[in-house]
Amino acid sequence: MNRLLILGVVLLAVVITAASALFTVHQTQQVLITQFGQPIRVIRDPGLHVKVPFIQAVIAFDRRLLDFEAPGEEVILADQRRLIVDSFTRFRVTDPLLFYQTAGAAESGIRGRLSSIVSSSLRRVLGSEPLLAVLSNDRLRVMNEIRRQVNEEARRFGIEVADVRIRRADLPQENTQAILSRMQSERERVAREARAEGAEGAARIRAAADRDRTVLLAEAQASADILRGQGEQEATRIFADAFQRDPGFFQFYRTMQAYREVFGEGSESRLLLTPDSDFFRYLREAPTVAR
């Protein structure tokens, strides 16, 4: 019975010792072995590994990309504009030993330092850039410069910064209204200039049209006067020719025209003549119609 108890105790001790000596490294992890708080070695190969039981400890670090979201902060740009900037950073632990020595065993230890590094780089880089660079295609260049600076400072903590991005860049509320008012004033100025240019163009077109109209009317009037003169000349020639051929008939024809104009329907002419006036000669000489 005593032998069985001793054997059981020995087996239990062996199991406990083996459990303390053996450990597994996952493919997403890298491990730092410490002995009495002092780092001994780094293991990056996944699989089953051995350490000194009860003396050495295993500290695992994630080897994948980790995310860090910095709180929003106000940044003054080169043109003295103010922006509220929210950023996020993606990093990985590349040197577990240096990370342990500078930031501690937990990943949370690096976040406070990383927040300070990112904030300093954002203020330094954005402080030398105008608002247009942050809102245009130059934003990629600005972000690359921020990432480069953050990465240089983060290396002393055993981490590598893969990317730094500005997630949101907003104007402060008091500046937003001022900028909107300025934009509205600028749009109104452009609209006034466009209306003034349109009115000027309309006046120029209207003046040109009036000038062309005056010229056309003058040319038409001149042509009409010429045609009228030519017509009157031709009529005078025809009358003169008719008069030369038969003066008596011509005089009779003109007198009949005068009778029609004076005595015709609708005529309101008033003549004051004596009965023996030459105007009534053809009426006096007309034969009497027998009844």
C-alpha positions as a Markdown table, in Angstrom:
| # | Residue | x | y | z |
|---|---|---|---|---|
| 1 | Met | 0.0 | 0.0 | 0.0 |
| 2 | Asn | 2.8 | 2.4 | 0.9 |
| 3 | Arg | 4.6 | 1.5 | -2.4 |
| 4 | Leu | 1.5 | 2.3 | -4.4 |
| 5 | Leu | 1.2 | 5.6 | -2.6 |
| 6 | Ile | 4.8 | 6.5 | -3.2 |
| 7 | Leu | 4.5 | 5.4 | -6.9 |
| 8 | Gly | 1.4 | 7.6 | -7.2 |
| 9 | Val | 3.2 | 10.6 | -5.6 |
| 10 | Val | 6.2 | 10.1 | -8.0 |
| 11 | Leu | 3.9 | 9.9 | -11.0 |
| 12 | Leu | 2.1 | 13.0 | -9.9 |
| 13 | Ala | 5.4 | 14.8 | -9.5 |
| 14 | Val | 6.6 | 13.7 | -12.9 |
| 15 | Val | 3.3 | 14.9 | -14.5 |
| 16 | Ile | 3.5 | 18.3 | -12.7 |
| 17 | Thr | 7.2 | 18.7 | -13.7 |
| 18 | Ala | 6.5 | 17.7 | -17.3 |
| 19 | Ala | 3.6 | 20.2 | -17.4 |
| 20 | Ser | 5.9 | 22.9 | -16.1 |
| 21 | Ala | 8.7 | 22.0 | -18.4 |
| 22 | Leu | 6.8 | 21.6 | -21.7 |
| 23 | Phe | 5.0 | 24.4 | -23.5 |
| 24 | Thr | 3.6 | 25.0 | -27.0 |
| 25 | Val | 4.2 | 28.0 | -29.2 |
| 26 | His | 1.3 | 28.9 | -31.5 |
| 27 | Gln | 2.1 | 30.0 | -35.1 |
| 28 | Thr | 0.6 | 33.4 | -34.3 |
| 29 | Gln | 2.9 | 33.8 | -31.3 |
| 30 | Gln | 6.5 | 34.4 | -30.4 |
| 31 | Val | 7.8 | 33.6 | -26.9 |
| 32 | Leu | 10.3 | 35.1 | -24.5 |
| 33 | Ile | 11.7 | 32.8 | -21.7 |
| 34 | Thr | 12.6 | 34.5 | -18.5 |
| 35 | Gln | 14.3 | 33.2 | -15.4 |
| 36 | Phe | 13.7 | 35.0 | -12.1 |
| 37 | Gly | 12.5 | 38.0 | -14.2 |
| 38 | Gln | 15.6 | 38.1 | -16.4 |
| 39 | Pro | 15.1 | 37.4 | -20.2 |
| 40 | Ile | 16.9 | 34.2 | -21.3 |
| 41 | Arg | 16.0 | 33.5 | -24.9 |
| 42 | Val | 13.4 | 34.2 | -27.6 |
| 43 | Ile | 11.5 | 31.4 | -29.4 |
| 44 | Arg | 9.8 | 32.2 | -32.7 |
| 45 | Asp | 9.4 | 28.7 | -34.1 |
| 46 | Pro | 5.9 | 27.2 | -33.5 |
| 47 | Gly | 5.6 | 23.7 | -31.9 |
| 48 | Leu | 6.4 | 22.0 | -28.6 |
| 49 | His | 9.4 | 23.4 | -26.6 |
| 50 | Val | 11.1 | 22.7 | -23.2 |
| 51 | Lys | 12.1 | 25.0 | -20.4 |
| 52 | Val | 13.4 | 24.6 | -16.9 |
| 53 | Pro | 10.4 | 23.8 | -14.8 |
| 54 | Phe | 9.4 | 26.1 | -11.9 |
| 55 | Ile | 12.3 | 28.4 | -12.6 |
| 56 | Gln | 11.7 | 29.8 | -16.0 |
| 57 | Ala | 8.5 | 31.5 | -17.2 |
| 58 | Val | 7.0 | 31.9 | -20.7 |
| 59 | Ile | 5.8 | 35.3 | -21.9 |
| 60 | Ala | 3.9 | 35.1 | -25.3 |
| 61 | Phe | 3.7 | 38.1 | -27.7 |
| 62 | Asp | 1.3 | 38.2 | -30.7 |
| 63 | Arg | 3.3 | 38.3 | -33.9 |
| 64 | Arg | 0.3 | 39.5 | -36.0 |
| 65 | Leu | -0.6 | 43.1 | -36.9 |
| 66 | Leu | -2.1 | 44.9 | -34.0 |
| 67 | Asp | -4.4 | 48.0 | -34.1 |
| 68 | Phe | -4.1 | 51.1 | -32.0 |
| 69 | Glu | -6.7 | 53.9 | -32.3 |
| 70 | Ala | -5.4 | 57.3 | -31.0 |
| 71 | Pro | -8.0 | 59.6 | -29.4 |
| 72 | Gly | -9.0 | 62.7 | -31.4 |
| 73 | Glu | -6.9 | 65.7 | -30.9 |
| 74 | Glu | -6.7 | 69.3 | -32.2 |
| 75 | Val | -3.9 | 70.0 | -34.6 |
| 76 | Ile | -2.8 | 73.5 | -35.9 |
| 77 | Leu | -1.8 | 73.4 | -39.6 |
| 78 | Ala | 0.8 | 75.5 | -41.4 |
| 79 | Asp | -1.9 | 78.0 | -42.5 |
| 80 | Gln | -3.1 | 78.3 | -38.9 |
| 81 | Arg | -6.2 | 76.3 | -39.6 |
| 82 | Arg | -7.3 | 73.9 | -36.8 |
| 83 | Leu | -8.3 | 70.3 | -37.4 |
| 84 | Ile | -9.7 | 67.6 | -35.1 |
| 85 | Val | -7.8 | 64.5 | -36.2 |
| 86 | Asp | -8.6 | 60.9 | -35.4 |
| 87 | Ser | -5.9 | 58.4 | -36.5 |
| 88 | Phe | -5.3 | 54.7 | -36.2 |
| 89 | Thr | -2.0 | 52.8 | -36.3 |
| 90 | Arg | -1.1 | 49.2 | -37.2 |
| 91 | Phe | 2.0 | 47.7 | -35.7 |
| 92 | Arg | 3.6 | 44.3 | -34.9 |
| 93 | Val | 6.1 | 43.2 | -32.3 |
| 94 | Thr | 9.4 | 42.4 | -34.0 |
| 95 | Asp | 11.8 | 42.2 | -31.1 |
| 96 | Pro | 10.1 | 40.5 | -28.0 |
| 97 | Leu | 13.3 | 41.0 | -25.9 |
| 98 | Leu | 13.5 | 44.8 | -26.6 |
| 99 | Phe | 9.7 | 45.1 | -26.2 |
| 100 | Tyr | 9.9 | 43.4 | -22.8 |
| 101 | Gln | 12.8 | 45.6 | -21.6 |
| 102 | Thr | 11.2 | 48.9 | -22.7 |
| 103 | Ala | 7.4 | 48.4 | -22.5 |
| 104 | Gly | 6.9 | 45.3 | -20.2 |
| 105 | Ala | 5.3 | 42.0 | -20.6 |
| 106 | Ala | 1.8 | 43.2 | -21.7 |
| 107 | Glu | 0.9 | 44.8 | -25.0 |
| 108 | Ser | -1.0 | 47.5 | -23.2 |
| 109 | Gly | 2.3 | 48.9 | -22.0 |
| 110 | Ile | 3.2 | 50.1 | -25.5 |
| 111 | Arg | -0.1 | 51.8 | -26.2 |
| 112 | Gly | 0.5 | 54.8 | -24.0 |
| 113 | Arg | 4.0 | 55.3 | -25.5 |
| 114 | Leu | 2.6 | 54.8 | -29.1 |
| 115 | Ser | -0.1 | 57.4 | -28.4 |
| 116 | Ser | 2.5 | 59.9 | -27.5 |
| 117 | Ile | 4.7 | 59.1 | -30.6 |
| 118 | Val | 1.8 | 59.3 | -33.0 |
| 119 | Ser | 0.5 | 62.5 | -31.5 |
| 120 | Ser | 4.0 | 64.1 | -31.8 |
| 121 | Ser | 4.4 | 63.0 | -35.4 |
| 122 | Leu | 0.9 | 64.2 | -36.4 |
| 123 | Arg | 1.6 | 67.7 | -34.9 |
| 124 | Arg | 5.0 | 67.9 | -36.4 |
| 125 | Val | 4.1 | 66.8 | -39.9 |
| 126 | Leu | 0.6 | 68.5 | -40.1 |
| 127 | Gly | 2.0 | 71.6 | -38.6 |
| 128 | Ser | 4.1 | 72.1 | -41.8 |
| 129 | Glu | 1.3 | 71.3 | -44.2 |
| 130 | Pro | -1.7 | 73.5 | -45.3 |
| 131 | Leu | -5.3 | 72.4 | -45.2 |
| 132 | Leu | -5.4 | 71.8 | -48.9 |
| 133 | Ala | -2.6 | 69.2 | -48.7 |
| 134 | Val | -4.5 | 67.2 | -46.0 |
| 135 | Leu | -7.7 | 67.2 | -48.1 |
| 136 | Ser | -6.1 | 66.6 | -51.6 |
| 137 | Asn | -4.1 | 63.9 | -53.2 |
| 138 | Asp | -1.0 | 65.0 | -51.2 |
| 139 | Arg | -2.6 | 63.3 | -48.2 |
| 140 | Leu | -0.9 | 60.0 | -49.1 |
| 141 | Arg | 2.5 | 61.8 | -49.0 |
| 142 | Val | 1.7 | 63.3 | -45.7 |
| 143 | Met | 0.6 | 59.9 | -44.2 |
| 144 | Asn | 3.8 | 58.2 | -45.5 |
| 145 | Glu | 5.9 | 60.9 | -43.8 |
| 146 | Ile | 4.0 | 60.4 | -40.5 |
| 147 | Arg | 4.4 | 56.7 | -40.7 |
| 148 | Arg | 8.1 | 57.0 | -41.4 |
| 149 | Gln | 8.6 | 59.2 | -38.3 |
| 150 | Val | 6.5 | 57.0 | -36.1 |
| 151 | Asn | 8.3 | 53.9 | -37.2 |
| 152 | Glu | 11.7 | 55.4 | -36.5 |
| 153 | Glu | 10.7 | 56.3 | -32.9 |
| 154 | Ala | 8.8 | 53.0 | -32.4 |
| 155 | Arg | 11.8 | 50.8 | -33.3 |
| 156 | Arg | 13.5 | 51.5 | -29.9 |
| 157 | Phe | 10.5 | 49.7 | -28.3 |
| 158 | Gly | 10.9 | 46.5 | -30.5 |
| 159 | Ile | 7.9 | 47.2 | -32.7 |
| 160 | Glu | 7.5 | 47.9 | -36.4 |
| 161 | Val | 4.8 | 50.3 | -37.5 |
| 162 | Ala | 3.1 | 49.1 | -40.7 |
| 163 | Asp | 0.7 | 52.0 | -41.3 |
| 164 | Val | -0.6 | 55.2 | -39.8 |
| 165 | Arg | -3.8 | 56.6 | -41.2 |
| 166 | Ile | -6.0 | 59.6 | -40.6 |
| 167 | Arg | -9.4 | 58.2 | -40.2 |
| 168 | Arg | -11.2 | 61.5 | -39.8 |
| 169 | Ala | -10.2 | 65.2 | -40.0 |
| 170 | Asp | -12.9 | 67.7 | -39.1 |
| 171 | Leu | -12.8 | 71.4 | -38.5 |
| 172 | Pro | -13.8 | 72.6 | -35.0 |
| 173 | Gln | -17.4 | 73.8 | -34.7 |
| 174 | Glu | -16.5 | 77.5 | -34.4 |
| 175 | Asn | -14.2 | 77.3 | -37.5 |
| 176 | Thr | -16.6 | 75.3 | -39.5 |
| 177 | Gln | -19.2 | 78.1 | -39.5 |
| 178 | Ala | -16.6 | 80.7 | -40.3 |
| 179 | Ile | -15.3 | 78.7 | -43.3 |
| 180 | Leu | -18.8 | 78.0 | -44.5 |
| 181 | Ser | -19.6 | 81.7 | -44.4 |
| 182 | Arg | -16.4 | 82.5 | -46.2 |
| 183 | Met | -17.2 | 79.8 | -48.8 |
| 184 | Gln | -20.7 | 81.3 | -49.2 |
| 185 | Ser | -19.2 | 84.8 | -49.7 |
| 186 | Glu | -16.8 | 83.5 | -52.3 |
| 187 | Arg | -19.5 | 81.7 | -54.2 |
| 188 | Glu | -21.7 | 84.9 | -54.1 |
| 189 | Arg | -18.7 | 86.9 | -55.4 |
| 190 | Val | -18.2 | 84.5 | -58.2 |
| 191 | Ala | -22.0 | 84.7 | -59.0 |
| 192 | Arg | -21.9 | 88.5 | -59.0 |
| 193 | Glu | -18.9 | 88.5 | -61.4 |
| 194 | Ala | -20.7 | 86.0 | -63.6 |
| 195 | Arg | -23.9 | 88.1 | -63.7 |
| 196 | Ala | -21.8 | 91.2 | -64.4 |
| 197 | Glu | -20.0 | 89.5 | -67.2 |
| 198 | Gly | -23.4 | 88.3 | -68.5 |
| 199 | Ala | -24.9 | 91.7 | -68.4 |
| 200 | Glu | -21.9 | 93.2 | -70.1 |
| 201 | Gly | -22.1 | 90.6 | -72.8 |
| 202 | Ala | -25.8 | 91.1 | -73.2 |
| 203 | Ala | -25.4 | 94.9 | -73.5 |
| 204 | Arg | -22.6 | 94.4 | -76.1 |
| 205 | Ile | -24.8 | 92.0 | -78.1 |
| 206 | Arg | -27.8 | 94.3 | -77.8 |
| 207 | Ala | -25.7 | 97.3 | -79.0 |
| 208 | Ala | -24.4 | 95.4 | -81.9 |
| 209 | Ala | -27.9 | 94.2 | -82.8 |
| 210 | Asp | -29.2 | 97.8 | -82.6 |
| 211 | Arg | -26.3 | 99.0 | -84.7 |
| 212 | Asp | -26.9 | 96.3 | -87.3 |
| 213 | Arg | -30.7 | 97.2 | -87.3 |
| 214 | Thr | -30.0 | 100.9 | -87.8 |
| 215 | Val | -27.6 | 100.0 | -90.7 |
| 216 | Leu | -30.1 | 97.6 | -92.3 |
| 217 | Leu | -33.0 | 100.1 | -92.0 |
| 218 | Ala | -30.8 | 102.9 | -93.5 |
| 219 | Glu | -29.7 | 100.7 | -96.3 |
| 220 | Ala | -33.3 | 99.5 | -96.9 |
| 221 | Gln | -34.6 | 103.1 | -96.8 |
| 222 | Ala | -31.8 | 104.2 | -99.3 |
| 223 | Ser | -32.7 | 101.3 | -101.6 |
| 224 | Ala | -36.4 | 102.2 | -101.3 |
| 225 | Asp | -35.7 | 105.8 | -102.1 |
| 226 | Ile | -33.6 | 104.8 | -105.1 |
| 227 | Leu | -36.3 | 102.5 | -106.3 |
| 228 | Arg | -39.0 | 105.0 | -105.7 |
| 229 | Gly | -37.1 | 107.7 | -107.6 |
| 230 | Gln | -36.5 | 105.3 | -110.4 |
| 231 | Gly | -40.2 | 104.4 | -110.5 |
| 232 | Glu | -41.2 | 108.0 | -110.5 |
| 233 | Gln | -38.7 | 108.7 | -113.2 |
| 234 | Glu | -40.1 | 105.9 | -115.3 |
| 235 | Ala | -43.7 | 107.0 | -114.6 |
| 236 | Thr | -42.8 | 110.6 | -115.6 |
| 237 | Arg | -41.2 | 109.3 | -118.8 |
| 238 | Ile | -44.3 | 107.2 | -119.6 |
| 239 | Phe | -46.6 | 110.1 | -119.0 |
| 240 | Ala | -44.4 | 112.4 | -121.1 |
| 241 | Asp | -44.4 | 109.8 | -123.8 |
| 242 | Ala | -48.1 | 109.5 | -123.7 |
| 243 | Phe | -48.6 | 113.2 | -123.6 |
| 244 | Gln | -46.4 | 113.6 | -126.7 |
| 245 | Arg | -48.3 | 110.9 | -128.6 |
| 246 | Asp | -51.9 | 112.4 | -128.0 |
| 247 | Pro | -51.9 | 115.5 | -125.8 |
| 248 | Gly | -55.8 | 115.7 | -125.9 |
| 249 | Phe | -56.4 | 112.2 | -124.7 |
| 250 | Phe | -53.7 | 112.6 | -122.0 |
| 251 | Gln | -55.4 | 115.7 | -120.7 |
| 252 | Phe | -58.8 | 114.0 | -120.8 |
| 253 | Tyr | -57.4 | 111.0 | -118.9 |
| 254 | Arg | -55.8 | 113.1 | -116.2 |
| 255 | Thr | -59.0 | 115.1 | -115.9 |
| 256 | Met | -61.1 | 111.9 | -115.4 |
| 257 | Gln | -58.6 | 110.8 | -112.7 |
| 258 | Ala | -59.2 | 114.1 | -111.0 |
| 259 | Tyr | -63.0 | 113.7 | -111.2 |
| 260 | Arg | -62.7 | 110.2 | -109.6 |
| 261 | Glu | -60.6 | 111.5 | -106.8 |
| 262 | Val | -62.9 | 114.4 | -106.1 |
| 263 | Phe | -66.3 | 113.0 | -106.8 |
| 264 | Gly | -65.6 | 109.3 | -106.0 |
| 265 | Glu | -67.3 | 107.4 | -103.2 |
| 266 | Gly | -66.0 | 108.3 | -99.8 |
| 267 | Ser | -64.3 | 111.4 | -101.0 |
| 268 | Glu | -64.5 | 114.4 | -98.6 |
| 269 | Ser | -62.9 | 116.9 | -100.9 |
| 270 | Arg | -64.3 | 120.5 | -100.9 |
| 271 | Leu | -63.7 | 122.7 | -104.0 |
| 272 | Leu | -64.6 | 126.3 | -104.4 |
| 273 | Leu | -64.9 | 126.9 | -108.2 |
| 274 | Thr | -66.9 | 129.0 | -110.6 |
| 275 | Pro | -69.3 | 127.2 | -113.0 |
| 276 | Asp | -67.2 | 128.3 | -116.0 |
| 277 | Ser | -64.0 | 126.9 | -114.5 |
| 278 | Asp | -61.8 | 125.0 | -116.8 |
| 279 | Phe | -62.1 | 122.0 | -114.3 |
| 280 | Phe | -65.7 | 121.4 | -115.5 |
| 281 | Arg | -64.9 | 121.8 | -119.2 |
| 282 | Tyr | -65.5 | 118.1 | -120.0 |
| 283 | Leu | -68.7 | 118.1 | -118.0 |
| 284 | Arg | -70.0 | 121.1 | -119.9 |
| 285 | Glu | -69.0 | 119.5 | -123.3 |
| 286 | Ala | -70.5 | 116.1 | -122.5 |
| 287 | Pro | -73.5 | 115.3 | -124.8 |
| 288 | Thr | -76.9 | 115.3 | -123.3 |
| 289 | Val | -78.5 | 111.9 | -122.9 |
| 290 | Ala | -81.9 | 111.7 | -124.3 |
| 291 | Arg | -84.6 | 110.6 | -122.0 |
